[in-house]
N, CA, C and O of each residue as an XYZ file, in Angstrom:
896
protein
N    -216.871    135.017      0.901
C    -215.594    134.959      1.846
C    -214.993    133.673      1.724
O    -215.621    132.664      2.046
N    -213.794    133.623      1.271
C    -213.018    132.375      0.929
C    -211.770    132.160      1.862
O    -210.822    132.943      1.908
N    -211.883    130.993      2.609
C    -210.574    130.628      3.369
C    -210.344    131.567      4.480
O    -211.206    132.155      5.134
N    -208.948    131.633      4.614
C    -208.359    132.444      5.764
C    -207.454    131.591      6.635
O    -207.307    130.398      6.374
N    -206.822    132.188      7.699
C    -206.033    131.521      8.531
C    -206.366    131.716      9.928
O    -206.728    132.836     10.287
N    -206.283    130.680     10.835
C    -206.584    130.844     12.219
C    -205.458    131.181     13.138
O    -205.677    131.483     14.311
N    -204.198    131.135     12.605
C    -203.052    131.565     13.281
C    -201.999    132.102     12.303
O    -202.132    131.801     11.117
N    -200.937    132.889     12.692
C    -200.008    133.315     11.780
C    -199.264    132.208     11.209
O    -198.678    131.378     11.904
N    -199.292    132.196      9.804
C    -198.520    131.252      8.988
C    -198.975    129.772      9.191
O    -198.230    128.844      8.876
N    -200.209    129.573      9.721
C    -200.689    128.116      9.944
C    -202.243    128.166     10.062
O    -202.855    129.233     10.083
N    -202.785    127.056     10.133
C    -204.372    127.003     10.395
C    -205.167    127.411      9.117
O    -206.314    127.843      9.230
N    -204.584    127.281      7.940
C    -205.391    127.622      6.877
C    -206.800    126.919      6.832
O    -206.871    125.766      7.255
N    -207.814    127.483      6.393
C    -209.224    126.854      6.340
C    -209.744    127.052      4.872
O    -209.389    127.967      4.128
N    -210.645    126.049      4.567
C    -211.268    126.137      3.306
C    -212.710    126.530      3.250
O    -213.401    126.311      2.255
N    -213.163    127.126      4.350
C    -214.571    127.524      4.413
C    -214.928    128.509      3.353
O    -214.079    129.274      2.897
N    -216.228    128.504      2.932
C    -216.812    129.507      2.299
C    -218.078    130.016      2.774
O    -219.025    129.252      2.961
N    -218.153    131.248      2.980
C    -219.346    131.943      3.565
C    -219.987    132.952      2.697
O    -219.226    133.681      2.061
N    -221.192    133.105      2.573
C    -221.976    133.951      1.612
C    -222.863    134.846      2.412
O    -223.729    134.384      3.156
N    -222.642    136.186      2.254
C    -223.555    137.139      2.862
C    -224.468    137.733      1.985
O    -224.115    138.188      0.897
N    -225.816    137.760      2.461
C    -226.841    138.381      1.579
C    -227.307    139.644      2.216
O    -228.003    139.623      3.232
N    -226.916    140.783      1.609
C    -227.254    142.037      2.177
C    -228.676    142.362      2.340
O    -229.059    143.212      3.144
N    -229.555    141.603      1.488
C    -230.904    141.843      1.659
C    -231.664    141.400      2.894
O    -232.545    142.059      3.446
N    -231.229    140.223      3.258
C    -231.615    139.483      4.516
C    -230.729    139.737      5.669
O    -231.139    139.494      6.804
N    -229.492    140.228      5.454
C    -228.575    140.328      6.515
C    -228.045    139.130      7.150
O    -227.584    139.138      8.292
N    -228.113    138.064      6.380
C    -227.642    136.749      6.915
C    -226.545    136.070      6.220
O    -226.273    136.400      5.066
N    -225.915    135.185      6.803
C    -224.782    134.358      6.234
C    -225.195    132.831      6.087
O    -225.881    132.177      6.872
N    -224.653    132.444      4.969
C    -224.928    130.940      4.760
C    -223.543    130.344      4.345
O    -222.620    131.079      3.993
N    -223.443    129.122      4.393
C    -222.214    128.309      4.093
C    -222.320    127.641      2.587
O    -223.408    127.173      2.252
N    -221.353    127.599      1.797
C    -221.310    126.897      0.621
C    -220.224    125.857      0.519
O    -219.582    125.559      1.526
N    -220.004    125.330     -0.564
C    -218.973    124.214     -0.863
C    -217.592    124.790     -0.532
O    -217.221    125.862     -1.011
N    -216.789    124.007      0.353
C    -215.520    124.518      0.732
C    -214.601    124.473     -0.513
O    -214.831    123.757     -1.488
N    -213.505    125.330     -0.386
C    -212.591    125.303     -1.433
C    -211.810    123.983     -1.423
O    -211.641    123.404     -0.350
N    -211.332    123.487     -2.553
C    -210.630    122.191     -2.676
C    -209.425    122.387     -1.786
O    -209.062    121.479     -1.038
N    -208.757    123.614     -1.847
C    -207.399    123.812     -1.182
C    -207.665    124.886     -0.112
O    -208.122    126.003     -0.353
N    -207.320    124.411      1.105
C    -207.472    125.289      2.176
C    -206.243    126.426      2.048
O    -205.097    126.099      1.741
N    -206.598    127.640      2.295
C    -205.509    128.746      2.303
C    -206.024    129.926      2.797
O    -207.224    130.202      2.794
N    -204.987    130.746      3.296
C    -205.219    132.082      3.696
C    -204.427    132.996      2.850
O    -203.511    132.531      2.173
N    -204.713    134.311      2.830
C    -204.056    135.304      2.024
C    -204.062    135.048      0.507
O    -203.074    135.312     -0.179
N    -205.197    134.528     -0.007
C    -205.453    134.412     -1.474
C    -206.046    135.789     -1.853
O    -206.319    136.701     -1.073
N    -206.201    135.768     -3.258
C    -206.854    136.979     -3.739
C    -207.999    136.375     -4.593
O    -207.922    135.242     -5.068
N    -209.114    137.234     -4.770
C    -210.257    136.717     -5.550
C    -210.805    137.758     -6.416
O    -210.691    138.933     -6.070
N    -211.385    137.447     -7.504
C    -212.100    138.380     -8.505
C    -213.111    137.721     -9.199
O    -213.058    136.517     -9.446
N    -214.145    138.541     -9.567
C    -215.389    138.018    -10.461
C    -214.963    138.277    -11.910
O    -214.522    139.369    -12.268
N    -215.119    137.178    -12.766
C    -215.138    137.273    -14.194
C    -216.408    136.575    -14.642
O    -216.626    135.390    -14.388
N    -217.271    137.390    -15.347
C    -218.620    136.725    -15.757
C    -219.345    136.317    -14.547
O    -219.521    137.117    -13.629
N    -219.778    135.095    -14.503
C    -220.566    134.485    -13.440
C    -219.790    133.599    -12.483
O    -220.394    132.854    -11.710
N    -218.385    133.665    -12.518
C    -217.662    132.798    -11.738
C    -216.618    133.796    -10.850
O    -216.366    134.973    -11.107
N    -216.124    133.046     -9.814
C    -215.252    133.789     -8.944
C    -213.901    132.957     -9.062
O    -213.923    131.728     -8.998
N    -212.756    133.658     -9.232
C    -211.587    133.152     -9.424
C    -210.515    133.335     -8.242
O    -209.970    134.431     -8.115
N    -210.237    132.383     -7.465
C    -209.420    132.440     -6.181
C    -208.004    132.002     -6.532
O    -207.749    130.877     -6.963
N    -207.109    132.944     -6.324
C    -205.564    132.595     -6.763
C    -204.656    132.805     -5.713
O    -204.803    133.731     -4.915
N    -203.633    131.923     -5.655
C    -202.537    132.134     -4.741
C    -203.047    131.810     -3.256
O    -204.065    131.164     -3.008
N    -202.208    132.344     -2.345
C    -202.437    132.210     -0.858
C    -201.320    131.364     -0.309
O    -200.315    131.062     -0.952
N    -201.609    130.960      1.094
C    -200.667    130.276      1.916
C    -201.439    129.123      2.508
O    -202.434    129.284      3.215
N    -200.890    127.865      2.157
C    -201.482    126.678      2.704
C    -201.390    126.499      4.200
O    -200.924    127.356      4.950
N    -201.869    125.320      4.589
C    -201.864    125.067      6.120
C    -200.538    124.872      6.604
O    -200.385    124.981      7.820
N    -199.501    124.592      5.862
C    -198.139    124.431      6.328
C    -197.397    125.646      6.211
O    -196.190    125.570      6.439
N    -197.903    126.794      5.887
C    -197.277    127.992      5.883
C    -196.553    128.403      4.560
O    -195.865    129.422      4.497
N    -196.740    127.584      3.545
C    -195.999    127.669      2.380
C    -196.878    128.381      1.342
O    -198.079    128.109      1.350
N    -196.404    129.268      0.446
C    -197.093    129.917     -0.599
C    -197.527    128.927     -1.524
O    -196.864    127.896     -1.637
N    -198.620    129.119     -2.244
C    -199.236    128.177     -3.235
C    -199.355    128.941     -4.540
O    -199.326    130.171     -4.541
N    -199.492    128.220     -5.666
C    -199.751    128.732     -6.910
C    -201.137    128.335     -7.408
O    -201.409    128.414     -8.606
N    -201.963    127.934     -6.556
C    -203.242    127.331     -6.882
C    -204.241    128.340     -7.448
O    -204.328    129.455     -6.935
N    -204.950    128.005     -8.426
C    -206.131    128.826     -8.992
C    -207.288    127.755     -8.883
O    -207.228    126.626     -9.371
N    -208.328    128.267     -8.184
C    -209.645    127.478     -8.195
C    -210.796    128.287     -8.525
O    -210.847    129.431     -8.072
N    -211.725    127.846     -9.253
C    -212.875    128.707     -9.836
C    -214.133    128.190     -9.188
O    -214.399    126.988     -9.186
N    -214.921    129.120     -8.630
C    -216.058    128.950     -7.984
C    -217.305    129.345     -8.714
O    -217.392    130.485     -9.172
N    -218.336    128.424     -8.862
C    -219.549    128.806     -9.646
C    -220.583    128.997     -8.616
O    -221.042    127.985     -8.088
N    -221.039    130.219     -8.239
C    -221.992    130.456     -7.169
C    -223.362    129.811     -7.513
O    -224.099    129.384     -6.625
N    -223.663    129.756     -8.766
C    -225.079    129.133     -9.219
C    -225.281    127.641     -8.854
O    -226.347    127.151     -8.481
N    -224.054    126.961     -9.020
C    -224.176    125.489     -8.738
C    -223.441    125.136     -7.529
O    -223.522    123.988     -7.093
N    -222.694    126.065     -6.920
C    -221.829    125.849     -5.655
C    -220.711    124.807     -5.861
O    -220.353    124.037     -4.970
N    -220.169    124.844     -7.148
C    -219.146    123.845     -7.466
C    -217.821    124.458     -7.836
O    -217.779    125.624     -8.230
N    -216.748    123.727     -7.728
C    -215.419    124.297     -7.916
C    -214.689    123.501     -9.042
O    -214.804    122.279     -9.136
N    -213.969    124.215     -9.848
C    -213.101    123.523    -10.896
C    -211.657    124.109    -10.708
O    -211.476    125.219    -10.208
N    -210.708    123.346    -11.111
C    -209.313    123.731    -11.177
C    -208.861    124.589    -12.263
O    -209.179    124.240    -13.399
N    -208.244    125.542    -12.129
C    -207.624    126.306    -13.210
C    -206.136    126.109    -13.264
O    -205.565    125.468    -12.382
N    -205.493    126.643    -14.277
C    -204.070    126.460    -14.389
C    -203.257    127.247    -13.211
O    -203.546    128.386    -12.845
N    -202.299    126.539    -12.730
C    -201.604    127.238    -11.638
C    -200.877    128.505    -12.101
O    -200.525    128.614    -13.275
N    -200.644    129.481    -11.176
C    -199.808    130.628    -11.405
C    -198.493    130.149    -11.827
O    -198.101    129.024    -11.519
N    -197.766    131.005    -12.557
C    -196.323    130.765    -12.850
C    -195.422    130.882    -11.691
O    -194.376    130.236    -11.651
N    -195.821    131.762    -10.649
C    -195.055    131.932     -9.520
C    -196.058    131.681     -8.293
O    -197.115    132.300     -8.168
N    -195.637    130.777     -7.474
C    -196.485    130.644     -6.246
C    -196.326    131.961     -5.380
O    -195.259    132.573     -5.331
N    -197.514    132.368     -4.674
C    -197.351    133.658     -4.035
C    -198.624    133.733     -3.036
O    -199.736    133.349     -3.399
N    -198.374    134.247     -1.779
C    -199.417    134.579     -0.972
C    -199.509    136.202     -0.827
O    -198.624    136.996     -1.148
N    -200.637    136.474     -0.334
C    -201.054    138.045     -0.167
C    -200.751    138.839     -1.334
O    -200.204    139.930     -1.173
N    -201.051    138.408     -2.530
C    -200.929    139.314     -3.761
C    -202.182    140.315     -3.805
O    -203.089    140.279     -2.973
N    -202.124    141.140     -4.794
C    -203.425    141.967     -5.051
C    -203.788    141.516     -6.407
O    -203.005    140.848     -7.084
N    -205.024    141.887     -6.842
C    -205.508    141.542     -8.130
C    -206.602    142.428     -8.641
O    -207.246    143.144     -7.874
N    -206.805    142.388     -9.866
C    -207.927    143.234    -10.491
C    -208.372    142.502    -11.865
O    -207.750    141.532    -12.299
N    -209.386    142.993    -12.443
C    -209.927    142.401    -13.766
C    -210.002    143.486    -14.796
O    -210.285    144.653    -14.523
N    -209.738    143.047    -15.971
C    -209.930    144.040    -17.102
C    -210.120    143.180    -18.332
O    -209.325    142.269    -18.561
N    -211.176    143.441    -19.160
C    -211.578    142.880    -20.422
C    -211.584    141.298    -20.193
O    -211.009    140.532    -20.967
N    -212.215    140.921    -19.175
C    -212.243    139.445    -18.888
C    -211.002    138.743    -18.529
O    -210.946    137.517    -18.620
N    -210.067    139.401    -18.153
C    -208.825    138.732    -17.759
C    -208.386    139.089    -16.340
O    -208.602    140.228    -15.927
N    -207.784    138.184    -15.575
C    -207.521    138.377    -14.178
C    -205.928    138.750    -14.093
O    -205.058    138.088    -14.659
N    -205.699    139.836    -13.351
C    -204.245    140.270    -13.181
C    -203.841    140.124    -11.715
O    -204.535    140.655    -10.848
N    -202.844    139.489    -11.429
C    -202.368    139.325    -10.120
C    -201.042    139.901     -9.805
O    -200.065    139.490    -10.431
N    -200.911    140.812     -8.895
C    -199.728    141.745     -8.607
C    -198.971    141.196     -7.347
O    -199.568    140.885     -6.316
N    -197.727    141.107     -7.494
C    -196.886    140.991     -6.272
C    -197.151    139.850     -5.341
O    -197.544    138.765     -5.768
N    -196.940    140.085     -4.073
C    -197.132    139.009     -3.012
C    -195.777    138.654     -2.458
O    -194.799    139.400     -2.520
N    -195.795    137.489     -1.928
C    -194.577    136.971     -1.173
C    -194.460    135.508     -1.523
O    -195.439    134.823     -1.821
N    -193.175    135.041     -1.474
C    -192.871    133.552     -1.581
C    -192.294    133.091     -0.202
O    -191.243    133.507      0.285
N    -193.107    132.204      0.334
C    -192.760    131.645      1.714
C    -192.670    130.131      1.736
O    -193.545    129.515      1.127
N    -191.733    129.470      2.353
C    -191.618    128.176      2.498
C    -192.218    127.525      3.728
O    -192.402    128.259      4.699
N    -192.528    126.323      3.812
C    -193.143    125.754      4.937
C    -192.197    125.813      6.205
O    -192.667    125.851      7.343
N    -190.914    125.819      5.961
C    -189.978    125.879      7.235
C    -189.842    127.364      7.687
O    -189.036    127.638      8.576
N    -190.549    128.258      7.147
C    -190.476    129.650      7.553
C    -189.490    130.587      6.705
O    -189.510    131.814      6.796
N    -188.683    129.918      5.928
C    -187.727    130.696      5.124
C    -188.568    131.398      4.078
O    -189.636    130.963      3.649
N    -187.947    132.595      3.687
C    -188.720    133.379      2.661
C    -187.846    133.498      1.343
O    -186.688    133.913      1.399
N    -188.385    133.155      0.279
C    -187.652    133.213     -0.911
C    -187.685    134.557     -1.476
O    -186.674    134.982     -2.035
N    -188.818    135.325     -1.386
C    -188.898    136.764     -1.804
C    -190.016    137.262     -0.979
O    -191.129    136.737     -0.985
N    -189.673    138.346     -0.227
C    -190.623    139.035      0.690
C    -191.581    139.992     -0.109
O    -192.753    140.138      0.237
N    -191.037    140.634     -1.183
C    -191.861    141.576     -2.032
C    -191.714    141.380     -3.481
O    -190.947    142.033     -4.188
N    -192.462    140.480     -3.863
C    -192.552    140.121     -5.334
C    -192.959    141.448     -6.064
O    -193.749    142.249     -5.564
N    -192.350    141.624     -7.304
C    -192.769    142.681     -8.251
C    -193.558    142.175     -9.472
O    -194.225    142.910    -10.200
N    -193.419    140.879     -9.619
C    -194.030    140.248    -10.801
C    -195.380    140.295    -10.919
O    -196.090    140.308     -9.914
N    -195.894    140.325    -12.179
C    -197.391    140.469    -12.522
C    -197.746    139.271    -13.458
O    -196.988    138.945    -14.372
N    -198.816    138.681    -13.227
C    -199.209    137.620    -14.208
C    -200.780    137.854    -14.526
O    -201.610    138.255    -13.710
N    -201.005    137.536    -15.821
C    -202.397    137.740    -16.410
C    -202.946    136.440    -16.748
O    -202.250    135.697    -17.440
N    -204.187    136.021    -16.329
C    -204.827    134.772    -16.604
C    -205.915    135.068    -17.467
O    -206.716    135.965    -17.205
N    -205.987    134.321    -18.535
C    -207.037    134.290    -19.609
C    -208.017    133.050    -19.432
O    -207.659    131.913    -19.737
N    -209.100    133.302    -18.990
C    -210.061    132.093    -18.716
C    -210.391    131.316    -19.967
O    -210.661    130.117    -19.889
N    -210.378    131.984    -21.164
C    -210.607    131.393    -22.501
C    -209.628    130.297    -22.893
O    -209.974    129.322    -23.561
N    -208.408    130.494    -22.457
C    -207.298    129.534    -22.856
C    -206.773    128.847    -21.636
O    -205.908    127.976    -21.726
N    -207.301    129.239    -20.465
C    -206.696    128.691    -19.132
C    -205.173    128.800    -19.041
O    -204.461    127.887    -18.621
N    -204.738    129.959    -19.454
C    -203.300    130.247    -19.339
C    -202.918    131.459    -18.666
O    -203.663    132.438    -18.696
N    -201.662    131.475    -17.976
C    -201.073    132.692    -17.361
C    -199.987    133.203    -18.357
O    -199.363    132.422    -19.075
N    -199.789    134.566    -18.366
C    -198.713    135.084    -19.023
C    -198.094    136.172    -18.234
O    -198.842    136.829    -17.510
N    -196.808    136.458    -18.273
C    -196.194    137.471    -17.507
C    -196.396    138.791    -18.136
O    -196.351    138.950    -19.356
N    -196.639    139.823    -17.208
C    -196.753    141.221    -17.686
C    -195.715    142.064    -17.080
O    -194.899    141.587    -16.291
N    -195.718    143.282    -17.417
C    -194.608    144.174    -16.963
C    -194.623    144.308    -15.321
O    -195.650    144.593    -14.705
N    -193.492    144.093    -14.763
C    -193.417    143.967    -13.234
C    -193.804    145.403    -12.706
O    -193.742    146.398    -13.428
N    -194.203    145.428    -11.400
C    -194.406    146.419    -10.652
C    -193.236    147.354    -10.405
O    -192.237    146.715    -10.075
N    -193.059    148.555    -10.455
C    -191.860    149.369    -10.182
C    -191.518    149.181     -8.612
O    -190.341    149.318     -8.278
N    -192.391    148.904     -7.730
C    -192.148    148.757     -6.507
C    -192.751    147.369     -5.938
O    -193.971    147.265     -5.804
N    -191.939    146.373     -5.625
C    -192.393    145.111     -5.220
C    -193.073    145.142     -3.877
O    -192.552    145.803     -2.978
N    -194.170    144.495     -3.669
C    -194.937    144.575     -2.463
C    -195.847    143.482     -2.228
O    -196.092    142.715     -3.159
N    -196.399    143.312     -1.053
C    -197.585    142.413     -0.782
C    -198.528    143.271      0.131
O    -198.258    144.354      0.650
N    -199.796    142.492      0.222
C    -200.871    143.056      1.036
C    -201.181    144.549      0.556
O    -201.439    145.405      1.402
N    -201.158    144.817     -0.640
C    -201.549    146.190     -1.134
C    -202.946    146.047     -1.594
O    -203.538    144.968     -1.587
N    -203.503    147.264     -2.030
C    -204.871    147.336     -2.529
C    -204.832    147.911     -3.933
O    -203.857    148.539     -4.347
N    -206.013    147.660     -4.715
C    -206.036    148.043     -6.091
C    -207.348    148.744     -6.368
O    -208.439    148.191     -6.229
N    -207.177    150.032     -6.781
C    -208.265    150.792     -7.314
C    -208.412    150.705     -8.870
O    -207.467    150.377     -9.588
N    -209.635    151.014     -9.338
C    -209.889    150.857    -10.744
C    -210.610    152.082    -11.179
O    -211.812    152.294    -11.017
N    -209.715    152.891    -11.767
C    -210.170    154.174    -12.389
C    -209.700    154.396    -13.911
O    -208.550    154.187    -14.297
N    -210.763    154.853    -14.724
C    -210.414    155.065    -16.115
C    -209.881    153.797    -16.995
O    -209.155    153.906    -17.983
N    -210.326    152.699    -16.506
C    -209.913    151.462    -17.121
C    -208.475    151.043    -16.789
O    -207.902    150.235    -17.520
N    -207.902    151.539    -15.762
C    -206.512    151.227    -15.266
C    -206.578    150.944    -13.812
O    -207.533    151.295    -13.119
N    -205.525    150.289    -13.354
C    -205.370    149.910    -11.929
C    -204.393    150.700    -11.239
O    -203.258    150.883    -11.676
N    -204.888    151.231    -10.019
C    -204.020    151.955     -9.126
C    -203.594    151.121     -7.968
O    -204.392    150.909     -7.055
N    -202.341    150.617     -7.946
C    -201.912    149.683     -6.962
C    -201.267    150.533     -5.845
O    -200.306    151.273     -6.057
N    -201.852    150.381     -4.651
C    -201.649    151.370     -3.456
C    -201.133    150.659     -2.225
O    -201.676    149.616     -1.862
N    -200.157    151.150     -1.597
C    -199.746    150.783     -0.255
C    -199.021    149.417     -0.254
O    -198.401    149.071     -1.260
N    -199.080    148.615      0.867
C    -198.470    147.280      0.924
C    -197.308    147.367      1.832
O    -196.859    148.381      2.366
N    -196.855    146.051      1.933
C    -195.626    145.872      3.047
C    -194.603    145.121      2.230
O    -194.891    144.622      1.143
N    -193.412    145.051      2.769
C    -193.007    145.945      3.717
C    -191.530    146.456      3.318
O    -190.823    145.800      2.552
N    -191.164    147.529      3.826
C    -189.782    148.079      3.692
C    -188.851    147.445      4.533
O    -189.291    146.667      5.380
N    -187.546    147.658      4.441
C    -186.407    146.916      5.144
C    -186.572    147.303      6.663
O    -186.128    146.526      7.508
N    -187.219    148.522      7.060
C    -187.299    148.733      8.451
C    -188.656    148.363      9.080
O    -188.994    148.735     10.204
N    -189.460    147.543      8.204
C    -190.695    147.018      8.684
C    -191.893    147.955      8.425
O    -193.031    147.563      8.684
N    -191.686    149.057      7.971
C    -192.782    150.060      7.694
C    -193.613    149.689      6.338
O    -193.151    148.867      5.547
N    -194.657    150.230      6.150
C    -195.467    150.053      5.089
C    -195.030    151.061      3.875
O    -194.279    152.021      4.051
N    -195.570    150.726      2.702
C    -195.361    151.542      1.521
C    -196.443    152.629      1.407
O    -197.567    152.420      1.864
N    -196.140    153.722      0.840
C    -197.131    154.803      0.508
C    -197.298    154.752     -0.959
O    -198.185    155.491     -1.385
N    -196.644    154.043     -1.844
C    -196.598    154.076     -3.243
C    -198.027    153.854     -3.796
O    -198.823    153.050     -3.310
N    -198.262    154.633     -4.839
C    -199.522    154.654     -5.653
C    -198.971    154.462     -7.106
O    -198.528    155.473     -7.651
N    -198.950    153.330     -7.767
C    -198.486    153.285     -9.042
C    -199.610    152.687     -9.864
O    -200.345    151.821     -9.389
N    -199.749    153.177    -11.163
C    -200.838    152.769    -12.016
C    -200.338    151.962    -13.053
O    -199.257    152.110    -13.622
N    -201.296    150.989    -13.294
C    -200.950    150.038    -14.455
C    -202.016    150.116    -15.409
O    -203.191    150.066    -15.046
N    -201.626    150.254    -16.786
C    -202.450    150.212    -17.895
C    -202.496    148.958    -18.651
O    -201.611    148.714    -19.471
N    -203.488    148.123    -18.434
C    -203.540    146.710    -19.067
C    -203.424    146.822    -20.589
O    -202.902    145.925    -21.251
N    -203.946    147.994    -21.161
C    -203.936    148.053    -22.642
C    -202.583    148.273    -23.208
O    -202.287    147.794    -24.302
N    -201.752    148.975    -22.512
C    -200.320    149.178    -23.014
C    -199.250    148.275    -22.269
O    -198.114    148.164    -22.729
N    -199.658    147.614    -21.069
C    -198.735    146.892    -20.204
C    -197.558    147.851    -19.733
O    -196.366    147.569    -19.849
N    -198.054    149.005    -19.193
C    -197.101    149.986    -18.736
C    -197.464    150.544    -17.383
O    -198.640    150.545    -17.021
N    -196.519    151.009    -16.637
C    -196.698    151.726    -15.243
C    -196.414    153.023    -15.382
O    -195.686    153.456    -16.274
N    -197.062    153.833    -14.367
C    -196.569    155.314    -14.189
C    -196.816    155.535    -12.573
O    -197.618    154.854    -11.933
N    -196.117    156.446    -12.084
C    -196.245    156.775    -10.641
C    -197.463    157.776    -10.521
O    -197.735    158.554    -11.435
N    -198.201    157.708     -9.306
C    -199.133    158.595     -9.032
C    -198.826    159.203     -7.734
O    -197.799    158.855     -7.152
N    -199.605    160.068     -7.227
C    -199.452    160.801     -5.861
C    -199.557    159.650     -4.860
O    -200.537    158.906     -4.888
N    -198.534    159.480     -3.944
C    -198.523    158.484     -2.936
C    -199.744    158.674     -1.981
O    -200.399    159.716     -2.010
N    -200.026    157.680     -1.163
C    -201.025    157.780     -0.171
C    -200.541    158.420      1.020
O    -199.472    158.087      1.532
N    -201.303    159.356      1.502
C    -200.696    160.167      2.634
C    -200.298    159.351      3.922
O    -199.312    159.705      4.569
N    -201.030    158.293      4.291
C    -200.636    157.421      5.358
C    -200.271    156.052      4.810
O    -201.143    155.337      4.316
N    -198.970    155.661      4.888
C    -198.545    154.450      4.467
C    -199.103    153.301      5.247
O    -199.110    153.288      6.478
N    -199.604    152.270      4.444
C    -200.255    151.218      5.068
C    -200.233    149.958      4.295
O    -199.990    149.926      3.089
N    -200.517    148.826      5.089
C    -200.686    147.463      4.328
C    -201.855    146.904      4.969
O    -202.307    147.307      6.040
N    -202.358    145.900      4.231
C    -203.652    145.196      4.863
C    -204.893    145.986      4.943
O    -205.765    145.671      5.752
N    -205.024    146.974      4.167
C    -206.161    147.741      4.075
C    -207.252    147.168      3.248
O    -207.045    146.117      2.640
N    -208.512    147.834      3.168
C    -209.570    147.355      2.264
C    -209.748    148.538      1.280
O    -209.410    149.686      1.569
N    -210.292    148.186      0.121
C    -210.385    149.210     -0.963
C    -211.698    149.127     -1.591
O    -212.281    148.044     -1.637
N    -212.247    150.271     -2.116
C    -213.463    150.433     -2.996
C    -213.288    151.428     -3.879
O    -212.737    152.470     -3.525
N    -213.744    151.236     -5.173
C    -213.772    152.335     -6.222
C    -215.274    152.611     -6.348
O    -216.059    151.746     -6.735
N    -215.641    153.859     -6.004
C    -217.004    154.340     -6.161
C    -217.170    155.648     -6.727
O    -216.665    156.640     -6.201
N    -217.919    155.697     -7.873
C    -218.109    157.020     -8.584
C    -216.872    157.759     -8.807
O    -216.854    158.963     -8.553
N    -215.726    157.107     -9.302
C    -214.587    157.795     -9.672
C    -213.665    158.167     -8.489
O    -212.793    159.028     -8.604
N    -213.879    157.528     -7.422
C    -212.986    157.743     -6.226
C    -212.540    156.285     -5.679
O    -213.318    155.341     -5.543
N    -211.184    156.263     -5.394
C    -210.671    155.075     -4.703
C    -210.659    155.318     -3.166
O    -210.008    156.280     -2.757
N    -211.252    154.614     -2.376
C    -211.369    154.707     -0.878
C    -210.353    153.657     -0.346
O    -210.517    152.484     -0.681
N    -209.342    153.989      0.438
C    -208.389    153.051      1.146
C    -208.757    153.163      2.607
O    -208.599    154.232      3.197
N    -209.274    152.024      3.246
C    -209.765    152.139      4.517
C    -208.881    151.128      5.495
O    -208.550    149.991      5.157
N    -208.588    151.687      6.651
C    -207.977    150.914      7.685
C    -206.560    150.290      7.241
O    -205.947    150.830      6.319
N    -206.077    149.245      7.840
C    -204.737    148.641      7.660
C    -203.895    149.001      8.844
O    -204.329    149.598      9.829
N    -202.592    148.574      8.672
C    -201.526    148.897      9.605
C    -200.306    149.584      8.979
O    -200.010    149.470      7.790
N    -199.637    150.291      9.859
C    -198.630    151.272      9.392
C    -197.232    150.515      9.357
O    -196.291    150.960      8.701
N    -197.157    149.429     10.049
C    -195.894    148.573      9.925
C    -196.123    147.275     10.367
O    -197.267    146.982     10.712
N    -195.107    146.323     10.426
C    -195.316    144.945     10.780
C    -195.490    144.599     12.225
O    -195.899    143.489     12.564
N    -195.185    145.534     13.074
C    -195.379    145.398     14.490
C    -196.830    145.226     14.923
O    -197.751    145.577     14.185
N    -197.032    144.671     16.149
C    -198.282    144.478     16.666
C    -198.906    145.878     17.084
O    -198.118    146.769     17.403
N    -200.171    146.109     17.099
C    -200.729    147.400     17.565
C    -200.521    148.605     16.650
O    -200.570    149.742     17.119
N    -200.297    148.388     15.389
C    -200.103    149.467     14.540
C    -201.385    149.782     13.627
O    -201.362    150.643     12.749
N    -202.527    148.979     13.932
C    -203.657    149.145     13.035
C    -204.163    150.601     13.119
O    -204.016    151.235     14.164
N    -204.721    151.106     12.102
C    -205.166    152.493     11.994
C    -206.648    152.453     11.437
O    -207.044    151.489     10.781
N    -207.501    153.612     11.747
C    -208.818    153.635     11.315
C    -208.851    154.706     10.199
O    -209.917    155.252      9.915
N    -207.768    154.994      9.601
C    -207.781    156.094      8.571
C    -208.642    155.517      7.299
O    -208.703    154.345      6.926
N    -209.268    156.627      6.756
C    -209.953    156.433      5.440
C    -209.536    157.596      4.620
O    -209.907    158.745      4.859
N    -208.693    157.234      3.576
C    -208.248    158.206      2.562
C    -208.726    157.970      1.207
O    -208.856    156.812      0.809
N    -209.011    159.004      0.437
C    -209.599    158.939     -0.900
C    -208.712    159.490     -1.876
O    -208.130    160.561     -1.703
N    -208.589    158.731     -2.967
C    -207.862    159.233     -4.170
C    -208.826    159.291     -5.522
O    -209.670    158.444     -5.816
N    -208.516    160.438     -6.240
C    -209.251    160.625     -7.527
C    -208.467    161.658     -8.363
O    -207.655    162.445     -7.877
N    -208.766    161.583     -9.569
C    -208.129    162.516    -10.494
C    -208.770    163.831    -10.735
O    -208.340    164.614    -11.582
N    -209.903    164.093     -9.915
C    -210.630    165.337     -9.973
C    -211.397    165.377    -11.237
O    -211.661    164.395    -11.930
N    -211.767    166.737    -11.498
C    -212.597    166.956    -12.694
C    -211.754    167.381    -13.970
O    -212.321    167.597    -15.041
């Protein structure tokens, strides 16, 4: 578990916590070089890539930092082409894909609330390249992984403050998108897991107002 924020748009921390399900215990590890909340992280090989997020002053960052759990050390990667907080991400063929997010300034002004841009990181060359943008710009969405493709689901937020129900699939082999059946309960800030050919989207909130958190668990699959 990397970073986080202790207050809305402020209080970013650099803490790293490791949970061992065998013993049911938590330990601490080397803090991130850059304190941030709303980042995204994925595993490639034996390392963890932590991209984007929101710094302690409330501004979106383009930072990429790479953690080696074996040694507990961090290295810097190339910065994202577009700074962003609360993006989604996934991995295919050893490359990191980062979807959407938001661009916010330290003074509270927002450059872009719902980014549609997509970037791909290649660890072998330490470079980012732009890929086909999402049909629906969003942040705080989740990503399933079925059939070698990415199902980008939910997110925030529409002009009325409500969450998206969109389920749009990205094919990294062809750099193309297609629409899929929307999520029954529009949500943002959910958690996701892909298990045995099924994408489970759990919890989240239905709009930006306080008190809209839900305990919904909905599953998506292509069937037999």
